[in-house]
CSV table of C-alpha atoms in Angstrom, one decimal:
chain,number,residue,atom,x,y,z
A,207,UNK,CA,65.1,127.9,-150.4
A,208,UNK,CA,62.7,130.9,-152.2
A,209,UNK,CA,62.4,128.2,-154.9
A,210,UNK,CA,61.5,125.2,-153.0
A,211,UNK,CA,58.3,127.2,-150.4
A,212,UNK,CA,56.8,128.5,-154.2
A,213,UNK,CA,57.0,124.9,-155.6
A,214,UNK,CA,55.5,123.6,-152.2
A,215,UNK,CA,53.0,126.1,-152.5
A,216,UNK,CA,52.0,125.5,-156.1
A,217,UNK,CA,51.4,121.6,-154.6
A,218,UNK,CA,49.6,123.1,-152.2
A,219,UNK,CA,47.2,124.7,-154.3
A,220,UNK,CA,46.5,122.3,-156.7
A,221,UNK,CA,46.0,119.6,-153.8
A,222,UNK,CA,43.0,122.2,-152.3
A,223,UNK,CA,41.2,123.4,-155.2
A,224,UNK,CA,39.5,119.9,-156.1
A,225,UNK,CA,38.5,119.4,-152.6
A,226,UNK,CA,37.3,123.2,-152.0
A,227,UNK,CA,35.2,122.5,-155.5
A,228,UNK,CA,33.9,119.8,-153.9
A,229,UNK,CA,32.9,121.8,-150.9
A,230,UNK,CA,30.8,124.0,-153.3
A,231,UNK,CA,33.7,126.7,-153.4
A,232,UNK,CA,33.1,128.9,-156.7
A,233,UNK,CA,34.1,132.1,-158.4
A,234,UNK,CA,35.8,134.3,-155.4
A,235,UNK,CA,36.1,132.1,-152.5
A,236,UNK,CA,38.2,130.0,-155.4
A,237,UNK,CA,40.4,132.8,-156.4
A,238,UNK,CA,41.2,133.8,-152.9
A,239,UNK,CA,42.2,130.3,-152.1
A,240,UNK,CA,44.5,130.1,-154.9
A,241,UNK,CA,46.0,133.3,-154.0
A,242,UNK,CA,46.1,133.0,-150.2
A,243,UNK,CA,47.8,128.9,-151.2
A,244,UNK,CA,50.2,131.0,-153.3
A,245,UNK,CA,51.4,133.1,-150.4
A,246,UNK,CA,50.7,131.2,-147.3
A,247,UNK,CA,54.6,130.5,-146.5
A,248,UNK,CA,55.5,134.0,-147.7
A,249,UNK,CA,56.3,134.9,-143.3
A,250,UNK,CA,58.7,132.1,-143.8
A,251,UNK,CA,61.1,134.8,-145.4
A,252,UNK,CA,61.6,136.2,-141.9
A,253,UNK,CA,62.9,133.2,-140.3
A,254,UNK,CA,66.7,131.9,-140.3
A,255,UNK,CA,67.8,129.7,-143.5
A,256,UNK,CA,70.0,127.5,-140.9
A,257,UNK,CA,66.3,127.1,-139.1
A,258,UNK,CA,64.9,126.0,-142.2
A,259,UNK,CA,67.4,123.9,-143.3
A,260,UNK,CA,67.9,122.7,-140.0
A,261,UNK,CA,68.6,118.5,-140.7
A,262,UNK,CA,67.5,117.9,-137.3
A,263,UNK,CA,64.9,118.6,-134.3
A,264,UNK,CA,64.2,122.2,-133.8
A,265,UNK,CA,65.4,123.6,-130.1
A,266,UNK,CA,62.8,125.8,-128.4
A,267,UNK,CA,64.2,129.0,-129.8
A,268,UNK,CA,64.3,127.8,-133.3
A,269,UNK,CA,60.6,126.5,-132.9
A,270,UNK,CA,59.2,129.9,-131.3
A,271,UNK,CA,60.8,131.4,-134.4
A,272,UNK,CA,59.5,129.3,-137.0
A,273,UNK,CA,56.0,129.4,-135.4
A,274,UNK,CA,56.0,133.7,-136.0
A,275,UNK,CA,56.1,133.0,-139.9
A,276,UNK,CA,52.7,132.9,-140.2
A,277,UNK,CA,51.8,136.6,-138.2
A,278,UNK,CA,55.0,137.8,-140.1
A,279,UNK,CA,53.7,136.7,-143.5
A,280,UNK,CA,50.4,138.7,-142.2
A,281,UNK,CA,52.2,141.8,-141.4
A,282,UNK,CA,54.1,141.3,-144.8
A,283,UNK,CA,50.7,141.4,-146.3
A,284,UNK,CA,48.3,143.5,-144.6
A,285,UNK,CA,49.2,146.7,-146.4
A,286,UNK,CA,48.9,145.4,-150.1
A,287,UNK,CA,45.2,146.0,-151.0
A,288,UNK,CA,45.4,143.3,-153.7
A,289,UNK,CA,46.6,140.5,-150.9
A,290,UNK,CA,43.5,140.9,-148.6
A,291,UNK,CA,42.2,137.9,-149.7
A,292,UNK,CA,45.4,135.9,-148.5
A,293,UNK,CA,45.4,137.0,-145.1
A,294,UNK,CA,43.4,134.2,-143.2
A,295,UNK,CA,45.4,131.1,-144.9
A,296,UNK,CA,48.6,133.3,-144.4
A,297,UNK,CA,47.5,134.1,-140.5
A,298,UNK,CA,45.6,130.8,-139.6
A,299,UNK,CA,47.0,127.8,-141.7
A,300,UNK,CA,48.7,126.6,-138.7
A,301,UNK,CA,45.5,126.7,-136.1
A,302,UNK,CA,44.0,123.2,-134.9
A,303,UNK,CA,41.2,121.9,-134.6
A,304,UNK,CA,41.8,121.4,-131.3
A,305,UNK,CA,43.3,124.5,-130.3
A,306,UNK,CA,46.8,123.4,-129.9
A,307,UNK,CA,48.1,125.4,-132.9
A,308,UNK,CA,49.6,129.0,-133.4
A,309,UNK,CA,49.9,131.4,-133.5
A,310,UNK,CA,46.4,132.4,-132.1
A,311,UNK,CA,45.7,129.3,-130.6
A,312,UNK,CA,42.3,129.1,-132.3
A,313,UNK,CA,40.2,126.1,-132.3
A,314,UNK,CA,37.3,124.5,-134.1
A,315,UNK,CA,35.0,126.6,-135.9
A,316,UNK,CA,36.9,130.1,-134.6
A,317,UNK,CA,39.5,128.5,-137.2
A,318,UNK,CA,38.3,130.2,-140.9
A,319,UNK,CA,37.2,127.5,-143.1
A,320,UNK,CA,39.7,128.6,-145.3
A,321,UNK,CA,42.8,127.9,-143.0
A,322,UNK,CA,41.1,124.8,-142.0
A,323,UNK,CA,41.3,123.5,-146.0
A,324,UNK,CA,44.1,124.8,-146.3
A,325,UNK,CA,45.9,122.9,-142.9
A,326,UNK,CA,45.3,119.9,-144.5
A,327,UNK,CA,46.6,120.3,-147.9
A,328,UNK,CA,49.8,122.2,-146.1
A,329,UNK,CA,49.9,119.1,-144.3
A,330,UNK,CA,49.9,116.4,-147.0
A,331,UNK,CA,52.4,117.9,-149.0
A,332,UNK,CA,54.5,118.4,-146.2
A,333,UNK,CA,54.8,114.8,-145.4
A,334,UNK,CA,55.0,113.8,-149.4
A,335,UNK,CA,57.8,115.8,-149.6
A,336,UNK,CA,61.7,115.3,-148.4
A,337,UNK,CA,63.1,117.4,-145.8
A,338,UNK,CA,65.9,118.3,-144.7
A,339,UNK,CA,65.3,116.6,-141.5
A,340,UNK,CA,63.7,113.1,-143.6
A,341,UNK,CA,62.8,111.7,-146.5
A,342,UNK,CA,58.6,112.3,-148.0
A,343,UNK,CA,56.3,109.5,-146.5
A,344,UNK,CA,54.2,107.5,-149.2
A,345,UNK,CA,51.2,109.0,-150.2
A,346,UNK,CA,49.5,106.2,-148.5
A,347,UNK,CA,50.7,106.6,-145.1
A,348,UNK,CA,50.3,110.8,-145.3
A,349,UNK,CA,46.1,110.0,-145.8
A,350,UNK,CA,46.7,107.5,-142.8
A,351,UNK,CA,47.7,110.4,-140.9
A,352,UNK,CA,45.6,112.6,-142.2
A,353,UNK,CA,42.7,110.1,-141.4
A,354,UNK,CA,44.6,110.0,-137.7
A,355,UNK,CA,44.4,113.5,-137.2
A,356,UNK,CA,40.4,114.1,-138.3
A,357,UNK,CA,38.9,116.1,-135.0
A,358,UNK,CA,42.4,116.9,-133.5
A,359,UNK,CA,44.9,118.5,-136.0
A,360,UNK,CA,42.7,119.3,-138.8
A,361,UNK,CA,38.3,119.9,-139.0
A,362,UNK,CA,37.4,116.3,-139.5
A,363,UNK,CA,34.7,117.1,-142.3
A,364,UNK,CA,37.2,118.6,-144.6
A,365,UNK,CA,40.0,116.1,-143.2
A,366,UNK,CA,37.4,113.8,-145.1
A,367,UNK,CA,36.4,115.2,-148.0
A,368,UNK,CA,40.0,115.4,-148.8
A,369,UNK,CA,40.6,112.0,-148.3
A,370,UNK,CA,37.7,111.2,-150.6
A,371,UNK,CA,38.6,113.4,-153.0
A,372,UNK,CA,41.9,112.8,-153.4
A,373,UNK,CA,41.0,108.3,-153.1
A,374,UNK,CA,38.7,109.1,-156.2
A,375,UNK,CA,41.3,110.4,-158.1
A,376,UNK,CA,43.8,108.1,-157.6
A,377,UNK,CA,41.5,105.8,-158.8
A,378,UNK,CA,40.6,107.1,-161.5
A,379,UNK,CA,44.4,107.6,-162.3
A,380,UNK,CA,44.9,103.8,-162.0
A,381,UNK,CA,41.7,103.1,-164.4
A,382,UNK,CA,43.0,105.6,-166.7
């Protein structure tokens, strides 16, 4: 389980560093979003491998404990001078736009723009990727959703510029 939240991490990372370039990210705002995609699932440590490998819907008690992972990775955190950096994506990468996320319940701009980049690339490789309770979506159909979601789930401007980013490179893979 270690194995597979550091892979989807790495994914993570490298699907939110092209878009936070493109959002005129550079030099330490760059580094702490590598670090903080690095360690934004750390809190899921805490909670139950059954939970995690759970093939089907979550009940209410398994949700409310999958929903601390992101204040436990914080606490985890919080101590190591060297991890400040990765505190707000740890802490707020599950917030929503529209102030139905957790674990503060944050919304809009209250959400750092870091969590908010973040959500989105979290997102996108969450739905590319098999779970235990289904099989990844096509690509195509995750930036549907994501597209869905602009101005509810996730800060429509940077649900956007992902979606740009990310349409430019694919077509610049298919021309390649």
């Amino acid at each position: 389980m270690v194995d597979a939240i550091f892979e989807h991490s790495a994914r993570v990372a490298a699907l939110a560093d092209p878009v936070a370039r493109r959002l005129g990210w550079e030099g330490g705002p760059l580094q702490g979003l590598r670090l903080g995609s690095a360690l934004h699932d750390v809190g899921k440590l805490s909670v139950s491998p059954e939970i995690l490998r759970k093939p089907g819907p979550l009940d209410a008690v398994e949700r409310a404990e999958i929903e601390q992972h992101p204040a436990a990775g914080a606490r985890l955190l919080e101590e190591l001078s060297s991890a400040q950096a990765a505190l707000t994506y740890v802490l707020c990468h599950h917030e929503r736009w529209d102030g139905w996320g957790y674990p503060r319940g944050l919304a809009g701009t209250a959400i750092p723009v870091e969590a908010r980049l973040l959500a989105v690339a979290d997102a996108y490789d969450a739905m590319t990727s098999d779970r235990p309770y289904r099989s990844a979506l096509d690509p195509g159909v995750a930036f549907e959703e994501i597209e869905r979601c602009a101005g509810t789930q996730f800060d429509p401007r940077i649900a956007y510029t992902f979606l740009a980013v990310w349409a430019e490179g694919a077509a610049l893979a298919a021309t390649a």
